[in-house]
């Protein structure tokens, strides 16, 4: 019988202890008896998902962890968001990560329209299919305030500036070409036109009237970032001869998984937020096991609590994961890997370049003396993200010997 | 006075503990007071001989440990076996690792002719010098059932399939060309002819009659694998300005050492098996020290016990090494490195991609708090094989500062 592995990524798991002795990180403070049991009977250590000190984005981190060097395979966030949102991209398409946002007198007042997603799906649909010059706009909602915009038409370029100013209190930026090509000039012109048209359409939409009735900020501006051309990569099955499935809520993670050729499972209730249905994800992972050797299971909320600076929330969510997922994984998989894609320390409220704790448990694993923790006193593994897949395939005996 | 180092490779040293708490690996269970003393007063850690998770062959692992990336310097097993067996290769030669094996009614029944080596040297000699078309066959015995076959003649290629099916109960495979070149077609044709001729010669040999008289399986088939062209590499002395000697029993290890330009010492009684004369190897290493800075000392049996799944045998052999070699090395070398080329866990009976324990002792070494063990609680070294030579040269003060 073949061995099956699950790779559980708790997004932004790594943390600090606030420079005080005796203060624990959220992971260390969490009462997590299943994780602790695995640490006692498995291997532990640290992983830099890209390289020591490098501050990974979620996109670059996952590429690296899947064995696709971001130096070679990172083409801008729009590509992975579009794939994850289920847009079928074509050659020549230019894809963007899109937020619906709120402007007042042309000044950006909320980059996420108050983080209230009511009616946003319909608003994205109103933008879908409009034309600017000879270019068609594909707009699709993914989750919360997030969505995807794709420009489809001849002679477009990804060499254009972002219009998202990444802060409030300023106007949305004009888009300008980043090189001298006609393609970049045309694309920038179309984006600027689109910003204007989108604002008009959104302003007069019934859906925004409904949002106002509900006391919500209007979603009256389209914020684009991460322009990316369509690219493909050698499928992970071709590279490894192992079958991978993805169980994730967020579009980005599904998109990176799709980009590398994983089988992406749709899980109702897997929202990629703090209220995601963990039990549904566990069940989906167990089901995905039937048709794959390795199941990639992504959980986002640890990162969101880090961004919010919510230490207690992060700790309690780790406890929830331990309670609702870990023991189920232990019963159903031969090899379990638990780690983060990067650190999102509550004190920093942003990603950091610090190593994430790493835990490998199950068949062919040694029982070392370490703990699953940022201050593990006896780590036996120090790896980079690019090595993780080989380590998993070695444990489930799917690697061929290199040489004789 | 210059410092002298020995690099002791215990082949396949690394192991697991069978997923139970409190169960020790063979290395951890071995009563090895000299190794323990070195660990207490030296540096310890882990080494991935190629990269984390990668399952090394013995050939690729040793190339990597000697600082020759197998991606660049691995050309197929035949090359290193031929060099190790003492065949003087020429440009255009194609070399193979060869077994004498047993077939019945054209079906392979034993890939190693019962692992009984009686008369095999003579049988290899009977094949030596025969011709197929314009190609001369060089056949040479190395150890036990092992030997080397080299095709010497014009217009040959290494782009051909293996004839060794790597399992019994099936016929020996036909050789076919792996590309469209005339050279590959010719080489495959010659190999198929050679298989047939060898079988005829071996069947009617007096030596096989003698084997039958002794109740042994006939060695009536030639099994070839690992076709390789002749290649050279920049000698290790040119790269490092340090002199290296090799003390090993197995042809492969001598061959990789010769490939990188080490001075290979012949040691009577160093058989590369479980009955190898360890004291003779120790004496040879001490003698080799006179003309070298670093002596590479290879011991194979730890790997063989792993392949056989013999936990007690592996543990006891480590104890024997500790008793018969280690204290002698401590008296005669300034710096001692002990590690494996890869793990061969008794439970798996095959190589694995897990890190091997690493121990460095002697001049310029720190005394860290670690142990020489797969579950070392305080490792201070985490390296790849490609870094090992620099680490040794640093300790024996033969490295120049890089920069100022």
Coordinates of N, CA, C and O in Angstrom, one line a residue, chain B residues 255-394:
Chain B
X255 N 37.0 3.9 -7.2 CA 36.8 4.5 -8.5 C 36.5 5.9 -8.4 O 37.0 6.8 -9.2
X256 N 35.5 6.3 -7.5 CA 35.2 7.7 -7.4 C 36.4 8.5 -6.9 O 36.7 9.6 -7.4
X257 N 37.2 7.9 -6.0 CA 38.4 8.5 -5.4 C 39.4 8.8 -6.6 O 40.0 9.8 -6.7
X258 N 39.6 7.7 -7.4 CA 40.5 7.9 -8.5 C 40.0 8.9 -9.5 O 40.8 9.7 -10.0
X259 N 38.7 8.9 -9.8 CA 38.1 9.9 -10.7 C 38.4 11.3 -10.2 O 38.7 12.2 -11.1
X260 N 38.4 11.6 -8.9 CA 38.7 13.0 -8.5 C 40.2 13.2 -8.2 O 40.6 14.2 -7.7
X261 N 41.0 12.2 -8.5 CA 42.4 12.3 -8.4 C 43.0 12.0 -7.1 O 44.2 12.5 -6.8
X262 N 42.4 11.3 -6.2 CA 43.0 10.9 -5.0 C 44.0 9.8 -5.3 O 43.9 9.1 -6.3
X263 N 45.0 9.6 -4.4 CA 45.9 8.5 -4.4 C 45.3 7.3 -3.8 O 45.0 7.3 -2.6
X264 N 45.0 6.3 -4.6 CA 44.2 5.1 -4.1 C 45.2 4.0 -3.7 O 46.0 3.6 -4.5
X265 N 45.1 3.7 -2.4 CA 46.0 2.7 -1.8 C 45.4 1.3 -1.9 O 44.2 1.2 -1.7
X266 N 46.2 0.3 -2.3 CA 45.6 -1.1 -2.3 C 45.9 -1.7 -0.9 O 47.0 -1.7 -0.4
X267 N 44.9 -2.2 -0.4 CA 45.0 -2.8 1.0 C 44.6 -4.3 0.9 O 43.4 -4.6 0.8
X268 N 45.6 -5.2 1.1 CA 45.2 -6.6 1.1 C 44.3 -6.9 2.3 O 44.6 -6.4 3.4
X269 N 43.2 -7.6 2.1 CA 42.3 -7.9 3.2 C 41.2 -6.8 3.3 O 40.2 -7.1 4.1
X270 N 41.3 -5.7 2.6 CA 40.2 -4.8 2.6 C 39.2 -5.2 1.5 O 39.4 -4.9 0.3
X271 N 38.2 -5.9 1.9 CA 37.4 -6.6 0.9 C 36.1 -5.8 0.6 O 35.4 -6.2 -0.4
X272 N 35.8 -4.8 1.4 CA 34.5 -4.1 1.2 C 33.3 -4.9 1.6 O 32.2 -4.6 1.2
X273 N 33.5 -5.9 2.4 CA 32.3 -6.7 2.9 C 32.4 -6.7 4.5 O 33.2 -6.0 5.1
X274 N 31.5 -7.6 5.0 CA 31.4 -7.6 6.5 C 32.6 -8.2 7.2 O 32.8 -8.1 8.4
X275 N 33.5 -8.9 6.4 CA 34.6 -9.6 6.9 C 35.9 -8.8 6.6 O 37.0 -9.4 6.8
X276 N 35.7 -7.6 6.2 CA 36.9 -6.8 5.8 C 37.9 -6.7 7.0 O 37.5 -6.7 8.2
X277 N 39.1 -6.6 6.7 CA 40.2 -6.5 7.8 C 40.3 -5.1 8.2 O 41.0 -4.3 7.6
X278 N 39.6 -4.7 9.3 CA 39.6 -3.3 9.8 C 41.0 -2.9 10.2 O 41.4 -1.8 10.0
X279 N 41.7 -3.8 10.9 CA 43.1 -3.4 11.4 C 44.0 -3.1 10.2 O 44.8 -2.2 10.2
X280 N 43.9 -3.9 9.1 CA 44.7 -3.6 7.9 C 44.4 -2.3 7.3 O 45.2 -1.5 6.9
X281 N 43.1 -1.9 7.4 CA 42.7 -0.6 6.8 C 43.2 0.5 7.7 O 43.6 1.5 7.2
X282 N 43.2 0.3 9.0 CA 43.7 1.3 9.9 C 45.2 1.6 9.6 O 45.6 2.7 9.5
X283 N 45.9 0.5 9.5 CA 47.4 0.6 9.2 C 47.6 1.3 7.9 O 48.5 2.1 7.8
X284 N 46.8 0.9 6.9 CA 46.9 1.6 5.6 C 46.7 3.1 5.7 O 47.3 3.9 5.0
X285 N 45.7 3.4 6.5 CA 45.3 4.8 6.6 C 46.5 5.6 7.3 O 46.8 6.7 6.9
X286 N 47.0 5.0 8.3 CA 48.2 5.6 9.0 C 49.4 5.8 8.1 O 50.0 6.8 8.1
X287 N 49.6 4.8 7.2 CA 50.7 4.8 6.3 C 50.4 5.9 5.2 O 51.3 6.7 4.9
X288 N 49.2 5.9 4.7 CA 48.8 6.9 3.7 C 49.0 8.3 4.2 O 49.2 9.2 3.4
X289 N 48.8 8.5 5.5 CA 49.0 9.8 6.0 C 50.3 10.5 5.7 O 50.4 11.7 5.5
X290 N 51.3 9.7 5.5 CA 52.7 10.2 5.3 C 52.7 11.1 4.0 O 53.4 12.1 4.0
X291 N 52.0 10.7 3.0 CA 52.0 11.4 1.8 C 50.7 12.2 1.5 O 50.5 12.5 0.3
X292 N 49.9 12.4 2.5 CA 48.7 13.2 2.2 C 48.3 14.0 3.4 O 48.7 13.8 4.5
X293 N 47.4 14.9 3.1 CA 46.8 15.8 4.1 C 45.6 15.2 4.7 O 45.3 15.4 5.8
X294 N 44.8 14.6 3.8 CA 43.5 14.0 4.2 C 43.4 12.6 3.7 O 43.7 12.3 2.5
X295 N 43.1 11.7 4.6 CA 42.9 10.3 4.2 C 41.4 10.0 4.2 O 40.8 10.1 5.2
X296 N 40.9 9.6 3.1 CA 39.5 9.1 3.0 C 39.5 7.6 3.3 O 40.1 6.8 2.6
X297 N 38.8 7.2 4.3 CA 38.8 5.8 4.8 C 37.3 5.4 4.7 O 36.5 5.9 5.4
X298 N 37.1 4.4 3.8 CA 35.7 4.0 3.6 C 35.5 2.6 4.1 O 36.2 1.6 3.9
X299 N 34.3 2.4 4.9 CA 33.9 1.1 5.4 C 32.5 0.9 5.0 O 31.6 1.6 5.2
X300 N 32.3 -0.3 4.3 CA 31.1 -0.6 3.6 C 30.0 -1.3 4.4 O 28.8 -1.1 4.2
X301 N 30.5 -2.1 5.4 CA 29.5 -3.1 6.0 C 28.3 -2.5 6.7 O 27.2 -3.1 6.7
X302 N 28.4 -1.3 7.2 CA 27.3 -0.7 7.9 C 26.1 -0.6 6.9 O 24.9 -0.8 7.2
X303 N 26.4 -0.3 5.6 CA 25.4 -0.2 4.6 C 24.8 -1.6 4.3 O 23.6 -1.8 4.2
X304 N 25.7 -2.6 4.2 CA 25.2 -4.0 3.9 C 24.3 -4.5 5.0 O 23.2 -5.1 4.7
X305 N 24.6 -4.2 6.3 CA 23.7 -4.6 7.3 C 22.3 -3.9 7.2 O 21.3 -4.5 7.5
X306 N 22.4 -2.6 6.8 CA 21.1 -1.9 6.6 C 20.3 -2.5 5.5 O 19.1 -2.7 5.7
X307 N 20.9 -2.8 4.4 CA 20.2 -3.5 3.3 C 19.6 -4.8 3.7 O 18.6 -5.2 3.2
X308 N 20.3 -5.5 4.6 CA 19.8 -6.8 5.0 C 18.8 -6.7 6.1 O 18.3 -7.7 6.6
X309 N 18.6 -5.5 6.6 CA 17.6 -5.3 7.7 C 18.1 -5.8 9.0 O 17.4 -6.2 9.9
X310 N 19.4 -5.9 9.2 CA 20.1 -6.5 10.3 C 20.5 -5.5 11.4 O 21.6 -5.0 11.4
X311 N 19.5 -5.1 12.2 CA 19.8 -4.1 13.2 C 20.9 -4.5 14.2 O 21.8 -3.7 14.4
X312 N 20.9 -5.7 14.7 CA 21.9 -6.1 15.6 C 23.3 -6.2 14.9 O 24.3 -5.7 15.5
X313 N 23.3 -6.7 13.7 CA 24.6 -6.7 12.9 C 25.1 -5.3 12.7 O 26.3 -5.1 12.9
X314 N 24.3 -4.4 12.4 CA 24.7 -3.0 12.2 C 25.3 -2.4 13.5 O 26.4 -1.8 13.5
X315 N 24.6 -2.6 14.5 CA 25.0 -2.1 15.8 C 26.3 -2.7 16.2 O 27.3 -2.0 16.6
X316 N 26.5 -4.0 16.1 CA 27.7 -4.7 16.5 C 28.9 -4.3 15.6 O 30.0 -4.2 16.1
X317 N 28.6 -4.1 14.3 CA 29.7 -3.7 13.4 C 30.2 -2.3 13.8 O 31.4 -2.0 13.8
X318 N 29.2 -1.4 14.2 CA 29.7 0.0 14.7 C 30.6 -0.2 15.9 O 31.6 0.5 16.0
X319 N 30.2 -1.1 16.8 CA 31.0 -1.4 18.0 C 32.4 -1.9 17.6 O 33.4 -1.5 18.2
X320 N 32.4 -2.7 16.5 CA 33.7 -3.2 16.1 C 34.6 -2.1 15.5 O 35.8 -2.1 15.8
X321 N 34.0 -1.2 14.7 CA 34.7 -0.1 14.2 C 35.2 0.7 15.3 O 36.4 1.2 15.3
X322 N 34.4 1.0 16.3 CA 34.8 1.8 17.5 C 36.1 1.2 18.1 O 37.0 1.9 18.5
X323 N 36.0 -0.1 18.3 CA 37.1 -0.9 19.0 C 38.3 -0.9 18.2 O 39.4 -0.7 18.7
X324 N 38.2 -1.3 16.9 CA 39.4 -1.6 16.1 C 40.0 -0.5 15.3 O 41.1 -0.6 14.8
X325 N 39.2 0.6 15.1 CA 39.7 1.7 14.3 C 39.8 3.0 15.0 O 40.8 3.7 14.9
X326 N 38.7 3.3 15.7 CA 38.6 4.7 16.2 C 39.8 5.2 17.1 O 40.4 6.2 16.9
X327 N 40.1 4.3 18.1 CA 41.2 4.8 19.0 C 42.5 4.9 18.2 O 43.3 5.8 18.5
X328 N 42.7 4.0 17.3 CA 43.9 4.1 16.5 C 44.0 5.4 15.7 O 45.0 6.1 15.5
X329 N 42.8 5.8 15.1 CA 42.7 7.1 14.4 C 43.0 8.3 15.3 O 43.7 9.2 15.0
X330 N 42.4 8.2 16.6 CA 42.6 9.3 17.5 C 44.1 9.5 17.9 O 44.5 10.6 18.1
X331 N 44.8 8.4 17.9 CA 46.3 8.5 18.2 C 47.1 9.0 17.0 O 48.2 9.6 17.2
X332 N 46.6 8.9 15.8 CA 47.4 9.1 14.7 C 47.0 10.3 13.8 O 47.8 10.7 12.9
X333 N 45.8 10.8 14.0 CA 45.4 11.9 13.2 C 45.0 13.2 14.0 O 44.6 13.0 15.2
X334 N 45.2 14.3 13.5 CA 44.9 15.6 14.2 C 43.5 15.9 14.2 O 42.9 16.5 15.1
X335 N 42.8 15.6 13.1 CA 41.4 15.9 12.9 C 40.7 14.6 12.3 O 41.2 14.0 11.4
X336 N 39.6 14.3 13.0 CA 38.9 13.1 12.5 C 37.4 13.5 12.2 O 36.8 14.2 13.0
X337 N 37.0 13.2 11.0 CA 35.6 13.4 10.7 C 34.9 12.0 10.5 O 35.5 11.1 9.8
X338 N 33.8 11.8 11.2 CA 33.1 10.5 11.0 C 31.7 10.8 10.6 O 31.0 11.7 11.2
X339 N 31.2 10.2 9.5 CA 29.8 10.4 9.0 C 29.5 9.3 8.1 O 30.2 8.3 7.9
X340 N 28.3 9.4 7.5 CA 27.9 8.4 6.5 C 27.8 9.1 5.1 O 27.7 10.3 5.1
X341 N 27.6 8.3 4.1 CA 27.4 8.9 2.8 C 25.9 9.1 2.6 O 25.4 9.8 1.7
X342 N 25.1 8.3 3.3 CA 23.6 8.4 3.3 C 23.1 7.5 4.4 O 23.9 6.8 5.1
X343 N 21.8 7.5 4.6 CA 21.2 6.6 5.5 C 20.7 5.3 4.8 O 20.2 5.4 3.7
X344 N 20.9 4.2 5.5 CA 20.3 2.9 5.0 C 19.6 2.3 6.2 O 20.1 1.4 6.9
X345 N 18.4 2.8 6.5 CA 17.7 2.3 7.7 C 17.3 0.8 7.6 O 16.9 0.3 6.5
X346 N 17.6 0.1 8.7 CA 17.3 -1.4 8.7 C 15.8 -1.7 8.4 O 15.5 -2.7 7.8
X347 N 15.0 -0.8 8.8 CA 13.6 -1.0 8.5 C 13.2 -0.9 7.0 O 12.4 -1.5 6.5
X348 N 13.9 0.0 6.4 CA 13.6 0.3 5.0 C 14.4 -0.6 4.0 O 14.0 -0.8 2.9
X349 N 15.6 -1.1 4.5 CA 16.5 -2.0 3.7 C 16.9 -1.3 2.4 O 17.3 -2.0 1.5
X350 N 16.8 -0.1 2.3 CA 17.3 0.7 1.2 C 17.7 2.1 1.6 O 17.5 2.4 2.8
X351 N 18.4 2.8 0.7 CA 18.9 4.1 1.1 C 17.7 5.0 1.4 O 16.6 4.8 0.8
X352 N 17.9 6.0 2.2 CA 16.8 7.0 2.4 C 17.4 8.4 2.3 O 18.6 8.5 2.3
X353 N 16.6 9.4 2.2 CA 17.0 10.8 2.0 C 17.2 11.5 3.3 O 17.3 12.8 3.3
X354 N 17.3 10.8 4.4 CA 17.4 11.5 5.7 C 18.9 11.9 6.0 O 19.8 11.2 5.5
X355 N 19.0 12.9 6.8 CA 20.3 13.4 7.1 C 21.1 12.3 7.9 O 20.6 11.5 8.6
X356 N 22.4 12.4 7.7 CA 23.3 11.5 8.5 C 24.0 12.2 9.6 O 24.3 13.4 9.5
X357 N 24.2 11.5 10.7 CA 25.0 12.2 11.8 C 26.4 12.5 11.4 O 27.0 11.8 10.6
X358 N 26.9 13.6 11.9 CA 28.2 14.1 11.6 C 29.0 14.4 12.8 O 28.4 15.0 13.8
X359 N 30.3 14.0 12.8 CA 31.1 14.3 14.0 C 32.5 14.8 13.5 O 33.1 14.2 12.6
X360 N 32.9 15.9 14.1 CA 34.3 16.4 13.7 C 35.0 16.6 15.0 O 34.5 17.3 16.0
X361 N 36.2 16.0 15.1 CA 37.0 16.0 16.4 C 38.4 16.4 16.1 O 39.0 15.9 15.1
X362 N 39.0 17.0 17.1 CA 40.5 17.2 17.0 C 40.9 18.7 17.0 O 40.2 19.5 17.6
X363 N 42.0 19.0 16.4 CA 42.6 20.3 16.4 C 41.5 21.3 15.9 O 40.8 21.0 14.9
X364 N 41.5 22.5 16.5 CA 40.6 23.6 16.1 C 39.1 23.3 16.1 O 38.3 24.0 15.5
X365 N 38.8 22.2 16.9 CA 37.4 21.9 17.0 C 36.8 22.4 18.3 O 37.5 22.4 19.3
X366 N 35.6 22.8 18.3 CA 34.8 23.2 19.5 C 34.3 22.0 20.2 O 34.1 20.9 19.5
X367 N 34.1 22.0 21.4 CA 33.5 20.9 22.2 C 32.0 21.4 22.4 O 31.7 22.1 23.3
X368 N 31.1 21.0 21.5 CA 29.7 21.4 21.7 C 29.0 20.4 22.6 O 29.6 19.5 23.1
X369 N 27.7 20.6 22.8 CA 27.0 19.8 23.8 C 26.2 18.6 23.1 O 25.4 18.0 23.7
X370 N 26.6 18.3 21.9 CA 25.8 17.4 21.1 C 26.3 15.9 21.3 O 27.2 15.6 22.0
X371 N 25.6 15.0 20.6 CA 26.0 13.6 20.5 C 26.1 13.2 19.1 O 25.6 13.9 18.2
X372 N 26.8 12.1 18.8 CA 26.9 11.6 17.5 C 25.8 10.6 17.3 O 25.8 9.5 17.6
X373 N 24.7 11.2 16.7 CA 23.4 10.4 16.8 C 22.4 11.0 15.8 O 22.4 12.2 15.5
X374 N 21.4 10.2 15.4 CA 20.4 10.7 14.5 C 19.4 11.6 15.2 O 18.6 12.3 14.6
X375 N 19.4 11.6 16.6 CA 18.5 12.4 17.3 C 19.3 13.4 18.2 O 18.8 13.8 19.3
X376 N 20.5 13.7 17.8 CA 21.3 14.6 18.5 C 20.5 15.8 19.1 O 20.0 16.6 18.3
X377 N 20.5 16.0 20.4 CA 19.7 17.1 20.9 C 20.3 18.5 20.8 O 19.7 19.5 21.0
X378 N 21.6 18.5 20.5 CA 22.3 19.9 20.4 C 23.2 19.9 19.3 O 24.4 20.2 19.5
X379 N 22.8 19.7 18.1 CA 23.7 19.8 16.9 C 24.1 21.2 16.7 O 23.3 22.2 16.9
X380 N 25.3 21.4 16.2 CA 25.8 22.7 15.9 C 26.2 22.8 14.4 O 26.5 23.9 13.9
X381 N 26.2 21.7 13.7 CA 26.5 21.7 12.3 C 25.3 21.2 11.5 O 24.8 20.1 11.8
X382 N 25.0 21.9 10.5 CA 24.0 21.5 9.5 C 24.5 21.8 8.1 O 24.5 22.9 7.7
X383 N 25.0 20.8 7.5 CA 25.7 21.1 6.2 C 25.3 20.1 5.1 O 24.5 19.2 5.3
X384 N 25.7 20.5 3.9 CA 25.5 19.6 2.7 C 26.9 18.9 2.4 O 27.9 19.5 2.8
X385 N 26.9 17.8 1.8 CA 28.1 17.1 1.5 C 29.1 18.0 0.8 O 30.3 17.9 1.1
X386 N 28.6 18.8 -0.1 CA 29.5 19.6 -0.9 C 30.4 20.6 -0.1 O 31.4 21.1 -0.5
X387 N 30.0 20.8 1.2 CA 30.7 21.7 2.1 C 31.7 21.0 3.0 O 32.5 21.6 3.7
X388 N 31.7 19.7 3.0 CA 32.5 18.9 3.9 C 34.0 19.1 3.8 O 34.7 19.3 4.7
X389 N 34.5 19.1 2.5 CA 36.0 19.2 2.3 C 36.5 20.6 2.8 O 37.5 20.6 3.5
X390 N 35.7 21.6 2.6 CA 36.1 22.9 3.1 C 36.2 22.9 4.7 O 37.1 23.5 5.3
X391 N 35.2 22.3 5.3 CA 35.2 22.2 6.7 C 36.4 21.4 7.2 O 37.1 21.9 8.2
X392 N 36.8 20.4 6.6 CA 38.0 19.6 7.0 C 39.3 20.5 6.8 O 40.1 20.6 7.6
X393 N 39.4 21.1 5.6 CA 40.6 21.9 5.3 C 40.7 23.1 6.2 O 41.8 23.5 6.6
X394 N 39.6 23.6 6.7 CA 39.6 24.7 7.7 C 40.2 24.2 9.0 O 41.1 24.9 9.6

